[in-house]
Coordinates of C-alpha atoms and ligand atoms in Angstrom, one line a residue:
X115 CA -77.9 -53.2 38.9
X116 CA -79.1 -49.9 41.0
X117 CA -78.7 -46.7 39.5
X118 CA -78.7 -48.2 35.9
X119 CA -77.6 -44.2 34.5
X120 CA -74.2 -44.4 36.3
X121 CA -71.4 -44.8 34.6
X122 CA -68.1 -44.5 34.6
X123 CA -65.3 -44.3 31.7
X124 CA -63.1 -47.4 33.2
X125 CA -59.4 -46.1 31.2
X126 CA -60.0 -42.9 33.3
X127 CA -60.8 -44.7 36.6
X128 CA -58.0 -46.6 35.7
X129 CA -55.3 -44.1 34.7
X130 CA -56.7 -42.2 38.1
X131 CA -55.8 -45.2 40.4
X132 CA -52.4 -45.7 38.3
X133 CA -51.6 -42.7 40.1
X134 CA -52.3 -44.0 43.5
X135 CA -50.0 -47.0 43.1
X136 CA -47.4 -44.5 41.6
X137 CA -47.2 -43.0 45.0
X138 CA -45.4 -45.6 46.4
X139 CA -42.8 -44.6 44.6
X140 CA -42.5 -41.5 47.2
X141 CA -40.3 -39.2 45.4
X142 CA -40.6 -40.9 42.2
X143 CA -44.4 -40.7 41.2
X144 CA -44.1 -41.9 37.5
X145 CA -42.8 -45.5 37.3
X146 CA -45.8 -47.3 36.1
X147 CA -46.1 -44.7 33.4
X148 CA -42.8 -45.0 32.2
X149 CA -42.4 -48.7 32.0
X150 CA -46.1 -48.6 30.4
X151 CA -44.8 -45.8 27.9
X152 CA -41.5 -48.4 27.0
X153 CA -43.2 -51.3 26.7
X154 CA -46.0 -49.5 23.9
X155 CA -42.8 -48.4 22.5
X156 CA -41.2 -51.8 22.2
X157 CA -44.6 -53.4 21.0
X158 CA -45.0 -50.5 18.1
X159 CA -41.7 -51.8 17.1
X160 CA -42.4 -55.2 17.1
X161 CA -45.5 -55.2 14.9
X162 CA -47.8 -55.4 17.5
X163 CA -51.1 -53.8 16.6
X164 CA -52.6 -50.8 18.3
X165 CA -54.9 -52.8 20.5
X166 CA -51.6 -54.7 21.7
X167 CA -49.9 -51.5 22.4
X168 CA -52.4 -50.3 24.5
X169 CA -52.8 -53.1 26.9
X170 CA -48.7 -52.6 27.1
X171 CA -49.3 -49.3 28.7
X172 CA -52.1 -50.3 30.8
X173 CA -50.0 -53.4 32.1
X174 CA -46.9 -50.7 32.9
X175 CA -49.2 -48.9 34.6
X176 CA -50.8 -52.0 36.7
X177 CA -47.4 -54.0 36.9
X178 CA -47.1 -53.5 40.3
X179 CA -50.4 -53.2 41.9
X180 CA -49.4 -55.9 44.3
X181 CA -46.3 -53.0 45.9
X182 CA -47.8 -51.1 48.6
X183 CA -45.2 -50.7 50.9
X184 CA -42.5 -48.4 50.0
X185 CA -39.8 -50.9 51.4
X186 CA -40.6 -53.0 48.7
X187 CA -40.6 -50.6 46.3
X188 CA -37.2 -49.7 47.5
X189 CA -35.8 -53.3 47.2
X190 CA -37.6 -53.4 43.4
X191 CA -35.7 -50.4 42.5
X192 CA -32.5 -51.3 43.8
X193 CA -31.8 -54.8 43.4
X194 CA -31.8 -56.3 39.7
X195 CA -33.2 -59.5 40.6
X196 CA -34.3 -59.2 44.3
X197 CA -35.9 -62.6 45.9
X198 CA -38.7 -61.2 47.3
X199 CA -40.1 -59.6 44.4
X200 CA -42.5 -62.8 43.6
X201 CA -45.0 -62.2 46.4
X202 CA -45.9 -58.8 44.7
X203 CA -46.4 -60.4 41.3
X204 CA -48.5 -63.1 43.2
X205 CA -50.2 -60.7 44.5
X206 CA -51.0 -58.5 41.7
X207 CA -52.1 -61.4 39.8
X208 CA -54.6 -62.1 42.7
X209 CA -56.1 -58.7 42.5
X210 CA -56.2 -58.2 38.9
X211 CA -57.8 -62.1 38.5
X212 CA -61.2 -60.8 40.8
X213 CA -62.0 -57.8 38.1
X214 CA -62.9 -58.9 34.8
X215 CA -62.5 -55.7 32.6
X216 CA -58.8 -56.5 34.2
X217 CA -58.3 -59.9 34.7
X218 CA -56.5 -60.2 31.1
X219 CA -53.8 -58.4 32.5
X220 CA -53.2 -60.9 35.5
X221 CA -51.4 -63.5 34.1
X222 CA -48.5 -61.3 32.5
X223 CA -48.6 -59.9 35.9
X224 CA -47.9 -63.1 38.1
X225 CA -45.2 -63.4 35.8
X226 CA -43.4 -60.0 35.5
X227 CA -39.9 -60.6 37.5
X228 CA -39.5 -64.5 36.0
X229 CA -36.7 -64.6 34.0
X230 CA -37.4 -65.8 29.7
X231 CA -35.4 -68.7 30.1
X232 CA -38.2 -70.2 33.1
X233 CA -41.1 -68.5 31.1
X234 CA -40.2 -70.7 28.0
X235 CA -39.9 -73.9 30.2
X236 CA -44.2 -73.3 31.2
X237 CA -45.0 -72.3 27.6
X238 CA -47.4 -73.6 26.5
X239 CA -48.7 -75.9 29.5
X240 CA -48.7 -72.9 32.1
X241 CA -48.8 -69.9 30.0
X242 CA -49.3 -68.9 26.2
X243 CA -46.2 -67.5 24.5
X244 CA -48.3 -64.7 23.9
X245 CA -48.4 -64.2 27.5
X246 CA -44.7 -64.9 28.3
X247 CA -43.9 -62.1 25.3
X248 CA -45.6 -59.1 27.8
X249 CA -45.4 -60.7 31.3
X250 CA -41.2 -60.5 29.6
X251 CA -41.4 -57.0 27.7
X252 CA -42.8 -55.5 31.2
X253 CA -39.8 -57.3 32.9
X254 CA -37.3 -55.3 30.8
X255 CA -39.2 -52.0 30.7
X256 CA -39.2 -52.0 34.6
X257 CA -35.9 -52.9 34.9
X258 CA -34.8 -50.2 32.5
X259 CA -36.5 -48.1 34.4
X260 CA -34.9 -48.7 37.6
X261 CA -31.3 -48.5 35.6
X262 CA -32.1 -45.3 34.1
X263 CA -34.0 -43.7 37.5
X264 CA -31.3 -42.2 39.3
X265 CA -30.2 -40.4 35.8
X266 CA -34.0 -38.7 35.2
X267 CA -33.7 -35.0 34.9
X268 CA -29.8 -35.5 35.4
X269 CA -27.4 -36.5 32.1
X270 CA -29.7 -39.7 31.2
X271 CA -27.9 -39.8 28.0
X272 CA -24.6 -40.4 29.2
X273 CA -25.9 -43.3 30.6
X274 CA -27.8 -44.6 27.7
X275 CA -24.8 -47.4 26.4
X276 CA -24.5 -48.8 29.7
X277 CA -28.1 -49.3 30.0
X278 CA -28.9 -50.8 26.7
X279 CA -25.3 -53.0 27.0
X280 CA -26.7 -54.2 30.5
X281 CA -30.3 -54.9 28.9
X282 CA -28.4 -56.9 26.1
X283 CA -25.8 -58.6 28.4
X284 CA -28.8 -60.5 29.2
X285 CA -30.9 -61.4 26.2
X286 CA -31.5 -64.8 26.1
X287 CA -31.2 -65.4 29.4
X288 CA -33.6 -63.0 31.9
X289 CA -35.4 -61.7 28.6
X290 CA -36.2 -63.1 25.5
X291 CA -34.2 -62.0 22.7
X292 CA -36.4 -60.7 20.2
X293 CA -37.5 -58.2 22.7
X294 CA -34.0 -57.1 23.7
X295 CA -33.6 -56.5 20.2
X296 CA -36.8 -54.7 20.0
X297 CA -35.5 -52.4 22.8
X298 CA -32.1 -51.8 21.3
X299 CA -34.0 -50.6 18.0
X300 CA -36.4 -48.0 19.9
X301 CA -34.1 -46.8 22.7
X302 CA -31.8 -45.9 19.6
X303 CA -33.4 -42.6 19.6
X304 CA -33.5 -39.7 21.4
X305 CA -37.1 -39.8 21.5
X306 CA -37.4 -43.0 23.3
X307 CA -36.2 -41.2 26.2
X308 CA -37.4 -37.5 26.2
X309 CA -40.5 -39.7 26.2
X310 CA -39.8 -40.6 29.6
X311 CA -40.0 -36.8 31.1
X312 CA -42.6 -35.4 33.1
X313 CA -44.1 -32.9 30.6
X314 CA -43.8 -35.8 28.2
X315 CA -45.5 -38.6 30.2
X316 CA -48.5 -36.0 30.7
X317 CA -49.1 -35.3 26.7
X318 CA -48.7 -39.3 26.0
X319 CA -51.5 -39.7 28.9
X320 CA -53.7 -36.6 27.9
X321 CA -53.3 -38.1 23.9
X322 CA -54.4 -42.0 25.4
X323 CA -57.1 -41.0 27.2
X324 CA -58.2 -39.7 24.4
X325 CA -57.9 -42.9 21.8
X326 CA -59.8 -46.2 21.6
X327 CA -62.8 -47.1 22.9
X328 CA -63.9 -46.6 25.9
X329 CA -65.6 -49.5 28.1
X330 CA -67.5 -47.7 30.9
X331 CA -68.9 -49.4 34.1
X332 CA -71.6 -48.9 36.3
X333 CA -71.5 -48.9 40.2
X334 CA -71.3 -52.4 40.4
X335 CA -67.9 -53.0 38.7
X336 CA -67.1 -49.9 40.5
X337 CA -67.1 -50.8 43.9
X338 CA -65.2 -53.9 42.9
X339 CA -62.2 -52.2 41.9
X340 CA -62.6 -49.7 44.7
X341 CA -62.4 -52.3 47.3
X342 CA -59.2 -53.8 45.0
X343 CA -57.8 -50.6 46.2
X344 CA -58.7 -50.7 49.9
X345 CA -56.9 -53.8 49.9
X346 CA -53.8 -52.2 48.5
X347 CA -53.8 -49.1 51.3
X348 CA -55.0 -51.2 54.0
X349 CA -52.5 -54.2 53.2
X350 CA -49.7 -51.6 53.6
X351 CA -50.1 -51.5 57.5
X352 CA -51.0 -54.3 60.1
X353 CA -52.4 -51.4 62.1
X354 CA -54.9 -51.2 59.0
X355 CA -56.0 -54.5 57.5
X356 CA -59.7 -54.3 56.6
X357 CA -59.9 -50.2 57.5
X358 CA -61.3 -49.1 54.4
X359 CA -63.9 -51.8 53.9
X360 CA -65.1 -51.1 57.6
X361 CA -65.0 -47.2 57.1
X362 CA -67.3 -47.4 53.9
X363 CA -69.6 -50.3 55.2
X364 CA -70.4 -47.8 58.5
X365 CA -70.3 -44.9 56.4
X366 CA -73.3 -46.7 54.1
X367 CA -75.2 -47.5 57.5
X368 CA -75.1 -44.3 59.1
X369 CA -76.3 -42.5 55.6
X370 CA -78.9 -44.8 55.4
X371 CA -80.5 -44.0 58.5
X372 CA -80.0 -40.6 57.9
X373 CA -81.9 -40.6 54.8
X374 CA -79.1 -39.7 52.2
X375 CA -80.5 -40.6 48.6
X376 CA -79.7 -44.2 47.6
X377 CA -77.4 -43.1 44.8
X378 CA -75.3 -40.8 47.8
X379 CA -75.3 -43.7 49.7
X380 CA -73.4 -45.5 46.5
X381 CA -70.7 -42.9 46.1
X382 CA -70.4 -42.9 49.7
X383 CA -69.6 -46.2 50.0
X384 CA -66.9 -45.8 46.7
X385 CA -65.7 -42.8 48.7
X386 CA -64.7 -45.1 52.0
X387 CA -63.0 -47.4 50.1
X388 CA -60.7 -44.9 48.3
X389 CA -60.6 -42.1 51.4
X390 CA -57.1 -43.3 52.3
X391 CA -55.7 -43.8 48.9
X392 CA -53.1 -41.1 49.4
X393 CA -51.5 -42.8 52.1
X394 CA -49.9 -45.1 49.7
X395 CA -47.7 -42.2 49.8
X396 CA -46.6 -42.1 53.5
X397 CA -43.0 -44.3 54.1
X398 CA -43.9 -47.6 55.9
X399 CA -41.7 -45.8 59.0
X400 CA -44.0 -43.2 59.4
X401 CA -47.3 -44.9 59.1
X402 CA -45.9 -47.4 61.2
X403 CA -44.3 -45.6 63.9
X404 CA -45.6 -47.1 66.9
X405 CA -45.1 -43.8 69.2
X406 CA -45.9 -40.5 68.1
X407 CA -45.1 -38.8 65.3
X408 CA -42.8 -35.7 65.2
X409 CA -43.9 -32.1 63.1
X410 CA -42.4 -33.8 59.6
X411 CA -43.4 -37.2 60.3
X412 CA -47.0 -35.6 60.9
X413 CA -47.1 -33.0 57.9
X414 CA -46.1 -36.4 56.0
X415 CA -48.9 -38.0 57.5
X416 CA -51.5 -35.2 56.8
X417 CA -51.0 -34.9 53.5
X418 CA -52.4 -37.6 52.5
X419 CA -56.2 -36.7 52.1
X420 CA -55.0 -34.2 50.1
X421 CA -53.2 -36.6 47.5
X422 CA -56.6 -38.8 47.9
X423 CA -58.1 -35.6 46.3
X424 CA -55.7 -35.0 43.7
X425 CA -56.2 -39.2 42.2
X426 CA -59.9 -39.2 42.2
X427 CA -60.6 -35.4 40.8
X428 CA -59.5 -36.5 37.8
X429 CA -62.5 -39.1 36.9
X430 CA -64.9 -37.5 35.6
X431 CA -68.1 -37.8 37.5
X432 CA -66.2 -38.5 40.8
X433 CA -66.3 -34.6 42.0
X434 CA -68.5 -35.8 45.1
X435 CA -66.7 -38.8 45.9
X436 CA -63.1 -36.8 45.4
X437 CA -64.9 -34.7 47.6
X438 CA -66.2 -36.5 50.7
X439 CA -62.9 -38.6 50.4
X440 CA -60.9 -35.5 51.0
X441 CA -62.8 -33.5 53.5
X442 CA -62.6 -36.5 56.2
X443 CA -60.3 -35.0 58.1
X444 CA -61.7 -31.5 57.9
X445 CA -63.8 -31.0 61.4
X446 CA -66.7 -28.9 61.3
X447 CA -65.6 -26.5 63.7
X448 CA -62.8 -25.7 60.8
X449 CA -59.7 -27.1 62.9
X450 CA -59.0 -30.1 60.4
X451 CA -56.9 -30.6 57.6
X452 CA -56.0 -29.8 54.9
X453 CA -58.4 -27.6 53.5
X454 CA -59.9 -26.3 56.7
X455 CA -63.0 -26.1 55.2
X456 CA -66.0 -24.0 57.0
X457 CA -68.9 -26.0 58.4
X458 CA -71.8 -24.5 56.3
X459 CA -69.7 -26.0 53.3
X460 CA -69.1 -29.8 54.9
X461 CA -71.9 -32.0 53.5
X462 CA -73.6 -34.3 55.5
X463 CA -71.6 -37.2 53.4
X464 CA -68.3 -36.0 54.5
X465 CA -69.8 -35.3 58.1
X466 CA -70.5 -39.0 57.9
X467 CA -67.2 -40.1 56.6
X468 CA -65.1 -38.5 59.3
X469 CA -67.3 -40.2 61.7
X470 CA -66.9 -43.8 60.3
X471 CA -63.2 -43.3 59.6
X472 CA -62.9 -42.6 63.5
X473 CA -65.4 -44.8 64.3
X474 CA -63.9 -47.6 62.9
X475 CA -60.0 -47.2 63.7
X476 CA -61.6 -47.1 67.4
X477 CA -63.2 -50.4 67.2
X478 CA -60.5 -52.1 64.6
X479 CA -58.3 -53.9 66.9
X480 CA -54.7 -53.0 66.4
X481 CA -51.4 -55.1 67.5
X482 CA -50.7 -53.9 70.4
X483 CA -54.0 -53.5 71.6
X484 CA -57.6 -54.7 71.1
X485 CA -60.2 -52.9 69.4
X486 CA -62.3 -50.2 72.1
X487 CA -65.4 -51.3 73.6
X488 CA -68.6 -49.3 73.1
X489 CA -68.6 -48.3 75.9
X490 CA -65.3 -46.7 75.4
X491 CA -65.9 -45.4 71.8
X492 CA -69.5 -43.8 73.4
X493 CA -67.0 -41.5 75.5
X494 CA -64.5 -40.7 73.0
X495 CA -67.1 -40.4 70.1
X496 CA -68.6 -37.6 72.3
X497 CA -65.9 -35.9 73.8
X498 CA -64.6 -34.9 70.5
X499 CA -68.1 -33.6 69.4
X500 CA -67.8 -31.4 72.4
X501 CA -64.7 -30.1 71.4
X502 CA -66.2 -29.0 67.9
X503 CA -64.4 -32.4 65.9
X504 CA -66.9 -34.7 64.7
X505 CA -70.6 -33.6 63.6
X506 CA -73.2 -34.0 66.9
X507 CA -75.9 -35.6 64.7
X508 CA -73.8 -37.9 62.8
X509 CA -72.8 -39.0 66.3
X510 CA -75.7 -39.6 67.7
X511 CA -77.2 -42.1 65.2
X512 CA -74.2 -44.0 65.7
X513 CA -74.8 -43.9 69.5
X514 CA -78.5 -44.8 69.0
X515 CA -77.2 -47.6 66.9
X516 CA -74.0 -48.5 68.6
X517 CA -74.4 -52.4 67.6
X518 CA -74.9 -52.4 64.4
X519 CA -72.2 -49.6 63.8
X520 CA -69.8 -51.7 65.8
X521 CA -70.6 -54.6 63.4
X522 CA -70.5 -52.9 60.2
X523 CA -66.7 -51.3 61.4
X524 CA -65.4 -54.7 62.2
X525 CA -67.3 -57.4 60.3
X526 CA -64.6 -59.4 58.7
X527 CA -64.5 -59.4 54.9
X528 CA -66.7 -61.9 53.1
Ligands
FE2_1071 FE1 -42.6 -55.4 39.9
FE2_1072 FE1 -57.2 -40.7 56.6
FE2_1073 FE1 -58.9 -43.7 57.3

């Protein structure tokens, strides 16, 4: 492995991009943690060791790392049993199956909208009982959640003997019964649900964060889970598909050939993957709208480097890649967004970024229209560095380099 003393603590990177899928959630940023902060719950009650309670939370928090699009998340939320909601699980389970400090939690993932009476009829041929127990407990923490959502903030407990009747209306049949009861004995208190506020979910973070062990990984392992992520932003628009993967591939040429250090040229690479993270935030409507966007549609729209910001500040040793990943829609002549930052203080790396990112939606082909030629993207590329946009030298090794930028933007995934 390169850069053998970098390491990263994997529960923060983790907790970090937890956040990022909680965005889907639009106006409701806290799912995951809730139904992660249940299902410990339910598992402390059960008997189940510490270890055990643990990977509860973290497979709230992952649950639905296969939801990217918010119209999904809207069906999830409103619909008990919804038909669509397999391909997310599928997908989850695809995602979670290619990292292997996560691929434990894939399985109960696949499985996390089949109902206990189908679970029991694969255990054990298809899946361990074991397994069945938290792909189920996540099942009935999530739907919980969704029965309980509009009530957050709002007179929850008024609501609390409907939910639990509705949760136990059901035992035996979409969830296993020694679960149910395990719900009905924790959500018995008042605590099982002030657990579930804001200020709350932030202390029972802040206090996991700081329990267990802590595996760490190094670059390697890194960019695997970043490019997880990609996936999930880029598989949230047609427009997008492959976007990040091309943005950080050209981003790690152009460095290169500038002569940014080897372990800048790492980050850098971790930093295209994630640069659009935020946008997991942005309605499907407005990212996309195929004509233009109005002022609100556009503020929408603009926030999202910021958000990108706000996920990865929080891993320690991240402050570059946080960095690069927000500036790349700042412009050096100060005119971008959101921080409008001043061009003595735009690194080289970010200078890069903003270059790739518009490098490679130029060349990406779209469906309504093929990618540019380079021809084309030569005249665009420099009529924005006239207007003070992109950085002149950045541009200008991609121009001296045009095919092997084009490739690296547009390559298709291996
Ligand atoms: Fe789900
Ligand atoms: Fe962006
Ligand atoms: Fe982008």
């Amino acid at each position: 492995m390169k850069n053998k003393e970098f390491s990263f603590d994997l529960r923060q990177v983790v907790f970090a991009l937890s956040d990022a899928l909680d965005l889907v959630g639009v106006d409701d940023v806290a799912h995951g943690k809730r139904v992660g902060i249940m299902s410990a719950n339910c598992a402390s009650v059960l008997g189940w060791d510490a270890q055990e309670q643990a990977l509860m939370f973290d497979l709230g928090m992952l649950h639905d790392i296969g939801v990217s699009s918010t119209q999904t998340h809207l069906h999830l939320l409103q619909e008990f049993d919804w038909p669509g909601s397999q391909e997310h699980a599928e997908l989850g389970h695809g995602l979670l199956s290619e990292f292997l400090p996560l691929a434990h939690l894939a399985i109960p993932v696949r499985y996390h909208h089949t109902r206990w009476d189908r679970l029991q009829e694969m255990v054990p041929q298809q899946l361990s009982q074991q397994n069945a127990l938290r792909a189920n407990l996540i099942y009935l923490a999530d739907r919980v959640d969704t029965f309980a959502a509009p009530y957050y903030g709002q007179r929850l407990f008024d609501h609390v003997p409907d939910i639990r009747e509705r949760v136990r209306s059901v035992a035996g049949t979409y969830f296993s019964p020694q679960l149910v009861e395990a719900f009905v004995g924790a959500s018995m208190t008042e605590a099982f649900w002030l657990m579930l506020e804001p200020r709350a979910i932030e202390s029972y973070l802040r206090d996991q964060l700081g329990r267990g062990d802590h595996p760490r990984v190094g670059m390697q392992e890194l960019r695997v889970l970043a490019s997880i992520f990609s996936r999930i932003v880029d598989a949230k628009s047609e427009f997008t598909a492959t976007h990040s993967l091309g943005v950080s591939r050209l981003a790690r040429f152009l460095a290169e050939k500038m002569g940014v250090s080897p372990e800048n040229c790492d980050k850098l690479e971790v930093a295209g993957l994630l640069h659009d993270l935020g946008k997991l935030r942005v309605p499907d409507e407005v990212l996309n709208k195929p004509g233009k966007l109005d002022e609100h549609e556009r503020q929408i729209m603009n926030a999202h480097s910021f958000e990108t910001y706000q996920i990865l500040r929080k891993i320690d040793g991240f402050s570059d890649i946080a960095l690069w990943a927000a500036y790349h829609h700042e412009e050096p002549g100060g005119s971008g967004y959101p921080f409008h930052v001043p061009e003595e203080k735009l690194s080289l790396e970010a200078r890069i970024l903003r270059v790739a990112d518009i490098f490679q939606a130029m060349a990406q082909s779209r469906p309504y229209r093929t990618g540019m030629t380079s021809e084309q993207i030569r005249l665009f590329l420099l009529e924005l560095c006239s207007k003070g946009k992109l950085d002149a030298m950045v541009v200008d090794v991609a121009l001296a380099n045009m095919a092997a930028a084009m490739a690296a933007a547009s390559e298709a995934p291996q």
